[in-house]
Amino acid sequence: MANKTAIITGASSGIGEATAKELARSGIRLMLAARREDRLVQLKKEIEALGGQAEYRVTDVTSRADMESLAQATIEAYGQIDILVNNAGLMPLSYIRSLKVDEWDRMIDVNIKGVLYGIAAVLPHMEERNEGHIINVSSVAGHEIAPSGAVYSATKFAVRTLTEGLRKELRPDQNIRTTIISPGAVDTELTHSITDTNVKTVMSGFLNKIVPLKGEDIAAAIRYAIEQPTSVSINEIIVRPTSQP
Ligand code: NDP
């Protein structure tokens, strides 16, 4: 694990932040990406206090130029990109009939296009090196659909489709691994983007009935996928709270 470098998008909170700390503890050099600079500055300090190495770059994953600069900055800082964790995501759940079209657009932009721009930014470099690992964060919602979750689920099904499609296109001698991470409910800021008050109430009721995972639980799954020998490709991990139906 030491000497490897990883880009983590959505590193400013939740799963991304926990993953950054977990990977830093394993000696992986990090490039942290998100829009909230204050959070990234704080995380960089915390990682350095743990003895890890981290740089950050303020990045909007919906900007192809930002994603290209992020990859370039990582190569400039560390000479290589071994791992990309495409983790940034939004979940403003709502019923289709509510026609929250702007929120659909934002989910599609961040959850699908952001992942594609991440792949586009690192794939040529990984192909040149014949080595790499692309980890895309989908969801249990990429396997199941619930009322109010159709658009979010569509984006997370897409993440799984794109990851598996990429895997099928890669040649065996390219040594590029792909992993889909599909978490169940995790206690993070993700639900803060829900604007529909009915859906918020339903979601709170659901979360009160279960014991949600912590970001660290998903970080451990990501570390597991990375730490396998390069001949072993963990293609998907689903992690649900034991109490989640
Ligand atoms: P958080 O809301 O805590 O984190 C989301 C992260 O995404 C933040 O760091 C945010 O940073 C970043 N982000 C959002 N929009 C953009 C953007 N345009 N450009 C760059 N970064 C952006 O939620 P989670 O940690 O829970 O979510 C992480 C991933 O896990 C998401 O893909 C989510 O769909 C997935 N997931 C989460 C589950 C859960 O129950 N929590 C379950 C299943 C999957 P900033 O605002 O600073 O840009």
mmCIF file of C-alpha atoms and ligand atoms in Angstrom:
data_model
loop_
_atom_site.group_PDB
_atom_site.id
_atom_site.type_symbol
_atom_site.label_atom_id
_atom_site.label_comp_id
_atom_site.label_asym_id
_atom_site.label_seq_id
_atom_site.Cartn_x
_atom_site.Cartn_y
_atom_site.Cartn_z
ATOM 1 C CA MET A 1 0.000 0.000 0.000
ATOM 2 C CA ALA A 2 2.860 2.403 0.770
ATOM 3 C CA ASN A 3 4.019 4.537 -2.172
ATOM 4 C CA LYS A 4 0.602 4.260 -3.786
ATOM 5 C CA THR A 5 -1.332 7.438 -4.503
ATOM 6 C CA ALA A 6 -5.084 7.928 -4.486
ATOM 7 C CA ILE A 7 -7.454 10.664 -5.547
ATOM 8 C CA ILE A 8 -10.644 10.779 -3.457
ATOM 9 C CA THR A 9 -13.563 12.899 -4.639
ATOM 10 C CA GLY A 10 -16.127 14.023 -2.084
ATOM 11 C CA ALA A 11 -13.366 13.932 0.545
ATOM 12 C CA SER A 12 -14.831 16.829 2.536
ATOM 13 C CA SER A 13 -17.303 14.697 4.525
ATOM 14 C CA GLY A 14 -18.838 11.309 5.239
ATOM 15 C CA ILE A 15 -17.519 8.277 3.378
ATOM 16 C CA GLY A 16 -14.865 10.229 1.463
ATOM 17 C CA GLU A 17 -13.413 11.769 4.612
ATOM 18 C CA ALA A 18 -13.364 8.425 6.434
ATOM 19 C CA THR A 19 -11.762 6.759 3.408
ATOM 20 C CA ALA A 20 -9.072 9.421 3.271
ATOM 21 C CA LYS A 21 -8.126 8.753 6.901
ATOM 22 C CA GLU A 22 -8.219 4.972 6.424
ATOM 23 C CA LEU A 23 -6.027 5.046 3.310
ATOM 24 C CA ALA A 24 -3.626 7.547 4.888
ATOM 25 C CA ARG A 25 -3.141 5.136 7.799
ATOM 26 C CA SER A 26 -2.150 2.495 5.220
ATOM 27 C CA GLY A 27 0.558 4.809 3.865
ATOM 28 C CA ILE A 28 -1.263 5.835 0.691
ATOM 29 C CA ARG A 29 -0.476 9.394 -0.461
ATOM 30 C CA LEU A 30 -3.672 11.305 -1.051
ATOM 31 C CA MET A 31 -5.135 13.997 -3.263
ATOM 32 C CA LEU A 32 -8.339 15.208 -1.606
ATOM 33 C CA ALA A 33 -11.037 16.744 -3.798
ATOM 34 C CA ALA A 34 -14.326 18.514 -3.079
ATOM 35 C CA ARG A 35 -15.755 22.032 -3.257
ATOM 36 C CA ARG A 36 -15.541 23.059 0.438
ATOM 37 C CA GLU A 37 -11.955 24.186 0.870
ATOM 38 C CA ASP A 38 -12.166 24.737 4.655
ATOM 39 C CA ARG A 39 -13.066 21.059 5.143
ATOM 40 C CA LEU A 40 -10.211 19.911 2.889
ATOM 41 C CA VAL A 41 -7.688 22.104 4.734
ATOM 42 C CA GLN A 42 -8.846 20.646 8.060
ATOM 43 C CA LEU A 43 -8.696 17.059 6.747
ATOM 44 C CA LYS A 44 -5.207 17.555 5.335
ATOM 45 C CA LYS A 45 -4.088 18.742 8.810
ATOM 46 C CA GLU A 46 -5.713 15.730 10.494
ATOM 47 C CA ILE A 47 -4.087 13.311 8.067
ATOM 48 C CA GLU A 48 -0.685 14.904 8.570
ATOM 49 C CA ALA A 49 -1.188 14.619 12.341
ATOM 50 C CA LEU A 50 -1.779 10.875 11.799
ATOM 51 C CA GLY A 51 1.583 10.722 10.002
ATOM 52 C CA GLY A 52 -0.012 10.550 6.532
ATOM 53 C CA GLN A 53 0.554 12.600 3.398
ATOM 54 C CA ALA A 54 -2.212 14.588 1.709
ATOM 55 C CA GLU A 55 -2.624 17.422 -0.739
ATOM 56 C CA TYR A 56 -5.950 18.884 -1.756
ATOM 57 C CA ARG A 57 -7.510 20.568 -4.731
ATOM 58 C CA VAL A 58 -10.831 22.400 -4.738
ATOM 59 C CA THR A 59 -12.778 20.536 -7.412
ATOM 60 C CA ASP A 60 -16.273 20.484 -8.814
ATOM 61 C CA VAL A 61 -16.705 17.001 -10.278
ATOM 62 C CA THR A 62 -19.264 18.334 -12.760
ATOM 63 C CA SER A 63 -16.500 20.318 -14.456
ATOM 64 C CA ARG A 64 -14.426 18.278 -16.863
ATOM 65 C CA ALA A 65 -11.680 20.917 -16.691
ATOM 66 C CA ASP A 66 -11.597 20.675 -12.868
ATOM 67 C CA MET A 67 -11.278 16.892 -13.062
ATOM 68 C CA GLU A 68 -8.458 17.114 -15.581
ATOM 69 C CA SER A 69 -6.648 19.668 -13.378
ATOM 70 C CA LEU A 70 -7.152 17.375 -10.399
ATOM 71 C CA ALA A 71 -5.458 14.478 -12.193
ATOM 72 C CA GLN A 72 -2.673 16.776 -13.417
ATOM 73 C CA ALA A 73 -2.107 18.183 -9.914
ATOM 74 C CA THR A 74 -1.835 14.631 -8.547
ATOM 75 C CA ILE A 75 0.780 13.667 -11.128
ATOM 76 C CA GLU A 76 2.690 16.872 -10.371
ATOM 77 C CA ALA A 77 2.565 16.217 -6.619
ATOM 78 C CA TYR A 78 3.280 12.480 -6.582
ATOM 79 C CA GLY A 79 4.372 11.466 -10.106
ATOM 80 C CA GLN A 80 1.556 8.956 -10.545
ATOM 81 C CA ILE A 81 -2.095 8.093 -9.900
ATOM 82 C CA ASP A 82 -2.614 4.537 -8.678
ATOM 83 C CA ILE A 83 -6.182 4.792 -7.409
ATOM 84 C CA LEU A 84 -9.213 6.955 -8.116
ATOM 85 C CA VAL A 85 -12.102 6.817 -5.649
ATOM 86 C CA ASN A 86 -15.069 8.393 -7.442
ATOM 87 C CA ASN A 87 -17.092 9.021 -4.301
ATOM 88 C CA ALA A 88 -18.712 12.476 -4.638
ATOM 89 C CA GLY A 89 -22.485 12.195 -4.772
ATOM 90 C CA LEU A 90 -25.819 13.819 -4.013
ATOM 91 C CA MET A 91 -29.148 12.314 -2.947
ATOM 92 C CA PRO A 92 -31.988 14.864 -3.064
ATOM 93 C CA LEU A 93 -34.714 12.206 -3.053
ATOM 94 C CA SER A 94 -38.156 13.169 -4.338
ATOM 95 C CA TYR A 95 -41.164 11.657 -6.057
ATOM 96 C CA ILE A 96 -41.067 11.888 -9.853
ATOM 97 C CA ARG A 97 -44.510 13.565 -9.817
ATOM 98 C CA SER A 98 -43.013 16.463 -7.824
ATOM 99 C CA LEU A 99 -41.005 17.341 -10.933
ATOM 100 C CA LYS A 100 -37.942 18.604 -9.095
ATOM 101 C CA VAL A 101 -36.190 18.720 -12.431
ATOM 102 C CA ASP A 102 -33.286 20.888 -11.222
ATOM 103 C CA GLU A 103 -32.504 18.277 -8.578
ATOM 104 C CA TRP A 104 -32.639 15.507 -11.217
ATOM 105 C CA ASP A 105 -30.149 17.505 -13.263
ATOM 106 C CA ARG A 106 -27.789 17.964 -10.308
ATOM 107 C CA MET A 107 -27.884 14.247 -9.453
ATOM 108 C CA ILE A 108 -27.190 13.287 -13.041
ATOM 109 C CA ASP A 109 -24.364 15.826 -13.275
ATOM 110 C CA VAL A 110 -22.622 14.852 -10.037
ATOM 111 C CA ASN A 111 -23.418 11.138 -9.718
ATOM 112 C CA ILE A 112 -23.021 10.111 -13.367
ATOM 113 C CA LYS A 113 -21.088 12.780 -15.255
ATOM 114 C CA GLY A 114 -18.756 13.340 -12.304
ATOM 115 C CA VAL A 115 -17.839 9.649 -12.328
ATOM 116 C CA LEU A 116 -17.323 9.684 -16.107
ATOM 117 C CA TYR A 117 -15.147 12.806 -15.934
ATOM 118 C CA GLY A 118 -13.101 11.115 -13.210
ATOM 119 C CA ILE A 119 -12.579 8.058 -15.396
ATOM 120 C CA ALA A 120 -11.689 10.264 -18.385
ATOM 121 C CA ALA A 121 -9.156 12.205 -16.306
ATOM 122 C CA VAL A 122 -7.190 9.190 -15.063
ATOM 123 C CA LEU A 123 -7.648 6.409 -17.632
ATOM 124 C CA PRO A 124 -5.038 7.549 -20.192
ATOM 125 C CA HIS A 125 -2.445 7.805 -17.386
ATOM 126 C CA MET A 126 -3.344 4.352 -16.031
ATOM 127 C CA GLU A 127 -3.260 2.855 -19.540
ATOM 128 C CA GLU A 128 0.167 4.363 -20.108
ATOM 129 C CA ARG A 129 1.443 2.843 -16.865
ATOM 130 C CA ASN A 130 -0.393 -0.474 -17.355
ATOM 131 C CA GLU A 131 -1.607 -0.217 -13.793
ATOM 132 C CA GLY A 132 -4.408 1.372 -11.823
ATOM 133 C CA HIS A 133 -7.552 0.959 -9.769
ATOM 134 C CA ILE A 134 -10.826 2.804 -10.336
ATOM 135 C CA ILE A 135 -13.268 2.582 -7.429
ATOM 136 C CA ASN A 136 -16.749 3.959 -8.010
ATOM 137 C CA VAL A 137 -19.190 4.463 -5.160
ATOM 138 C CA SER A 138 -22.657 3.283 -6.144
ATOM 139 C CA SER A 139 -25.243 2.242 -3.546
ATOM 140 C CA VAL A 140 -27.713 -0.415 -2.489
ATOM 141 C CA ALA A 141 -29.976 1.990 -4.408
ATOM 142 C CA GLY A 142 -28.035 0.834 -7.469
ATOM 143 C CA HIS A 143 -29.627 -2.577 -6.874
ATOM 144 C CA GLU A 144 -33.062 -1.662 -5.482
ATOM 145 C CA ILE A 145 -35.588 1.083 -6.187
ATOM 146 C CA ALA A 146 -37.775 2.728 -3.530
ATOM 147 C CA PRO A 147 -40.509 5.353 -3.957
ATOM 148 C CA SER A 148 -38.843 8.803 -4.173
ATOM 149 C CA GLY A 149 -35.583 7.150 -5.159
ATOM 150 C CA ALA A 150 -36.081 6.591 -8.889
ATOM 151 C CA VAL A 151 -33.701 9.257 -10.183
ATOM 152 C CA TYR A 152 -31.084 8.642 -7.487
ATOM 153 C CA SER A 153 -31.309 4.892 -8.173
ATOM 154 C CA ALA A 154 -31.012 5.533 -11.906
ATOM 155 C CA THR A 155 -27.738 7.370 -11.285
ATOM 156 C CA LYS A 156 -26.437 4.610 -9.037
ATOM 157 C CA PHE A 157 -27.482 1.847 -11.483
ATOM 158 C CA ALA A 158 -25.551 3.905 -14.048
ATOM 159 C CA VAL A 159 -22.453 3.938 -11.835
ATOM 160 C CA ARG A 160 -22.558 0.133 -11.677
ATOM 161 C CA THR A 161 -23.161 -0.141 -15.426
ATOM 162 C CA LEU A 162 -20.285 2.184 -16.290
ATOM 163 C CA THR A 163 -17.893 0.431 -13.936
ATOM 164 C CA GLU A 164 -18.714 -3.029 -15.251
ATOM 165 C CA GLY A 165 -18.672 -1.776 -18.852
ATOM 166 C CA LEU A 166 -15.212 -0.336 -18.302
ATOM 167 C CA ARG A 167 -14.012 -3.602 -16.759
ATOM 168 C CA LYS A 168 -15.193 -5.554 -19.806
ATOM 169 C CA GLU A 169 -13.343 -3.199 -22.145
ATOM 170 C CA LEU A 170 -10.017 -3.343 -20.322
ATOM 171 C CA ARG A 171 -7.491 -5.880 -21.581
ATOM 172 C CA PRO A 172 -6.106 -8.422 -19.109
ATOM 173 C CA ASP A 173 -2.543 -7.147 -19.615
ATOM 174 C CA GLN A 174 -3.540 -3.609 -18.623
ATOM 175 C CA ASN A 175 -3.637 -4.462 -14.920
ATOM 176 C CA ILE A 176 -6.364 -1.925 -14.253
ATOM 177 C CA ARG A 177 -8.806 -3.044 -11.584
ATOM 178 C CA THR A 178 -12.349 -1.756 -11.105
ATOM 179 C CA THR A 179 -14.443 -1.877 -7.955
ATOM 180 C CA ILE A 180 -18.043 -0.905 -7.306
ATOM 181 C CA ILE A 181 -18.782 -0.039 -3.685
ATOM 182 C CA SER A 182 -22.488 -0.299 -2.860
ATOM 183 C CA PRO A 183 -23.252 0.940 0.655
ATOM 184 C CA GLY A 184 -26.557 0.672 2.457
ATOM 185 C CA ALA A 185 -27.507 3.461 4.860
ATOM 186 C CA VAL A 186 -24.481 5.309 6.241
ATOM 187 C CA ASP A 187 -24.685 8.095 8.820
ATOM 188 C CA THR A 188 -23.375 11.082 6.819
ATOM 189 C CA GLU A 189 -24.568 14.452 5.499
ATOM 190 C CA LEU A 190 -26.060 12.820 2.386
ATOM 191 C CA THR A 191 -29.699 13.250 3.454
ATOM 192 C CA HIS A 192 -29.175 17.013 3.996
ATOM 193 C CA SER A 193 -29.802 17.596 0.287
ATOM 194 C CA ILE A 194 -33.395 16.274 0.530
ATOM 195 C CA THR A 195 -35.779 19.228 0.085
ATOM 196 C CA ASP A 196 -39.080 17.316 -0.024
ATOM 197 C CA THR A 197 -40.452 17.455 3.550
ATOM 198 C CA ASN A 198 -42.535 14.259 3.183
ATOM 199 C CA VAL A 199 -39.541 12.333 1.947
ATOM 200 C CA LYS A 200 -37.425 13.781 4.775
ATOM 201 C CA THR A 201 -39.960 12.453 7.304
ATOM 202 C CA VAL A 202 -40.045 8.999 5.690
ATOM 203 C CA MET A 203 -36.236 8.918 5.605
ATOM 204 C CA SER A 204 -35.940 9.911 9.298
ATOM 205 C CA GLY A 205 -38.427 7.182 10.215
ATOM 206 C CA PHE A 206 -36.400 4.636 8.245
ATOM 207 C CA LEU A 207 -33.099 5.712 9.815
ATOM 208 C CA ASN A 208 -34.618 5.595 13.319
ATOM 209 C CA LYS A 209 -35.556 1.935 12.803
ATOM 210 C CA ILE A 210 -32.050 0.795 11.881
ATOM 211 C CA VAL A 211 -28.487 1.220 13.066
ATOM 212 C CA PRO A 212 -26.810 2.924 10.110
ATOM 213 C CA LEU A 213 -23.237 2.227 9.131
ATOM 214 C CA LYS A 214 -20.447 4.701 9.778
ATOM 215 C CA GLY A 215 -18.245 6.140 7.050
ATOM 216 C CA GLU A 216 -15.414 4.066 8.536
ATOM 217 C CA ASP A 217 -17.292 0.829 7.686
ATOM 218 C CA ILE A 218 -17.263 1.745 3.999
ATOM 219 C CA ALA A 219 -13.686 2.996 4.200
ATOM 220 C CA ALA A 220 -12.677 -0.459 5.455
ATOM 221 C CA ALA A 221 -14.351 -2.087 2.431
ATOM 222 C CA ILE A 222 -12.504 0.288 0.086
ATOM 223 C CA ARG A 223 -9.198 -0.490 1.797
ATOM 224 C CA TYR A 224 -9.936 -4.227 1.463
ATOM 225 C CA ALA A 225 -10.399 -3.886 -2.308
ATOM 226 C CA ILE A 226 -7.164 -1.912 -2.631
ATOM 227 C CA GLU A 227 -4.984 -4.117 -0.462
ATOM 228 C CA GLN A 228 -5.571 -7.294 -2.480
ATOM 229 C CA PRO A 229 -2.696 -8.470 -4.683
ATOM 230 C CA THR A 230 -2.845 -6.747 -8.107
ATOM 231 C CA SER A 231 -3.890 -10.086 -9.627
ATOM 232 C CA VAL A 232 -7.093 -9.950 -7.552
ATOM 233 C CA SER A 233 -9.860 -7.598 -8.634
ATOM 234 C CA ILE A 234 -12.702 -7.129 -6.166
ATOM 235 C CA ASN A 235 -15.422 -6.088 -8.584
ATOM 236 C CA GLU A 236 -18.199 -5.184 -6.185
ATOM 237 C CA ILE A 237 -18.788 -4.961 -2.471
ATOM 238 C CA ILE A 238 -22.270 -4.468 -0.997
ATOM 239 C CA VAL A 239 -22.255 -3.380 2.651
ATOM 240 C CA ARG A 240 -25.584 -3.035 4.453
ATOM 241 C CA PRO A 241 -26.268 -2.321 8.101
ATOM 242 C CA THR A 242 -27.277 -5.675 9.572
ATOM 243 C CA SER A 243 -30.565 -4.044 10.583
ATOM 244 C CA GLN A 244 -31.390 -2.741 7.073
ATOM 245 C CA PRO A 245 -34.097 -4.789 5.331
HETATM 246 P P1 NDP B 1 -21.845 13.344 2.136
HETATM 247 O O1 NDP B 1 -22.939 14.279 1.801
HETATM 248 O O2 NDP B 1 -21.312 13.327 3.522
HETATM 249 O O3 NDP B 1 -20.629 13.543 1.124
HETATM 250 C C1 NDP B 1 -20.831 13.864 -0.223
HETATM 251 C C2 NDP B 1 -19.528 14.404 -0.760
HETATM 252 O O4 NDP B 1 -19.690 14.707 -2.147
HETATM 253 C C3 NDP B 1 -19.094 15.687 -0.072
HETATM 254 O O5 NDP B 1 -17.728 15.590 0.240
HETATM 255 C C4 NDP B 1 -19.329 16.760 -1.123
HETATM 256 O O6 NDP B 1 -18.327 17.771 -1.000
HETATM 257 C C5 NDP B 1 -19.113 15.966 -2.400
HETATM 258 N N1 NDP B 1 -19.724 16.601 -3.549
HETATM 259 C C6 NDP B 1 -21.030 16.837 -3.791
HETATM 260 N N2 NDP B 1 -21.179 17.509 -4.944
HETATM 261 C C7 NDP B 1 -19.931 17.695 -5.447
HETATM 262 C C8 NDP B 1 -19.428 18.343 -6.595
HETATM 263 N N3 NDP B 1 -20.223 18.919 -7.502
HETATM 264 N N4 NDP B 1 -18.087 18.350 -6.783
HETATM 265 C C9 NDP B 1 -17.262 17.787 -5.879
HETATM 266 N N5 NDP B 1 -17.684 17.157 -4.770
HETATM 267 C C10 NDP B 1 -19.007 17.138 -4.561
HETATM 268 O O7 NDP B 1 -22.394 11.908 1.740
HETATM 269 P P2 NDP B 1 -21.748 10.449 1.744
HETATM 270 O O8 NDP B 1 -20.396 10.448 2.303
HETATM 271 O O9 NDP B 1 -22.763 9.564 2.317
HETATM 272 O O10 NDP B 1 -21.712 10.172 0.180
HETATM 273 C C11 NDP B 1 -20.576 9.672 -0.506
HETATM 274 C C12 NDP B 1 -21.043 8.742 -1.602
HETATM 275 O O11 NDP B 1 -21.639 7.591 -1.034
HETATM 276 C C13 NDP B 1 -22.095 9.337 -2.543
HETATM 277 O O12 NDP B 1 -21.802 8.971 -3.880
HETATM 278 C C14 NDP B 1 -23.391 8.661 -2.087
HETATM 279 O O13 NDP B 1 -24.333 8.602 -3.120
HETATM 280 C C15 NDP B 1 -22.852 7.303 -1.687
HETATM 281 N N6 NDP B 1 -23.720 6.552 -0.795
HETATM 282 C C16 NDP B 1 -24.027 7.026 0.446
HETATM 283 C C17 NDP B 1 -24.888 6.326 1.261
HETATM 284 C C18 NDP B 1 -25.328 6.838 2.588
HETATM 285 O O14 NDP B 1 -26.267 6.249 3.177
HETATM 286 N N7 NDP B 1 -24.726 7.863 3.144
HETATM 287 C C19 NDP B 1 -25.444 5.037 0.845
HETATM 288 C C20 NDP B 1 -25.024 4.617 -0.451
HETATM 289 C C21 NDP B 1 -24.185 5.347 -1.230
HETATM 290 P P3 NDP B 1 -18.533 19.334 -1.242
HETATM 291 O O15 NDP B 1 -19.949 19.667 -0.878
HETATM 292 O O16 NDP B 1 -17.515 19.954 -0.331
HETATM 293 O O17 NDP B 1 -18.210 19.551 -2.682
#
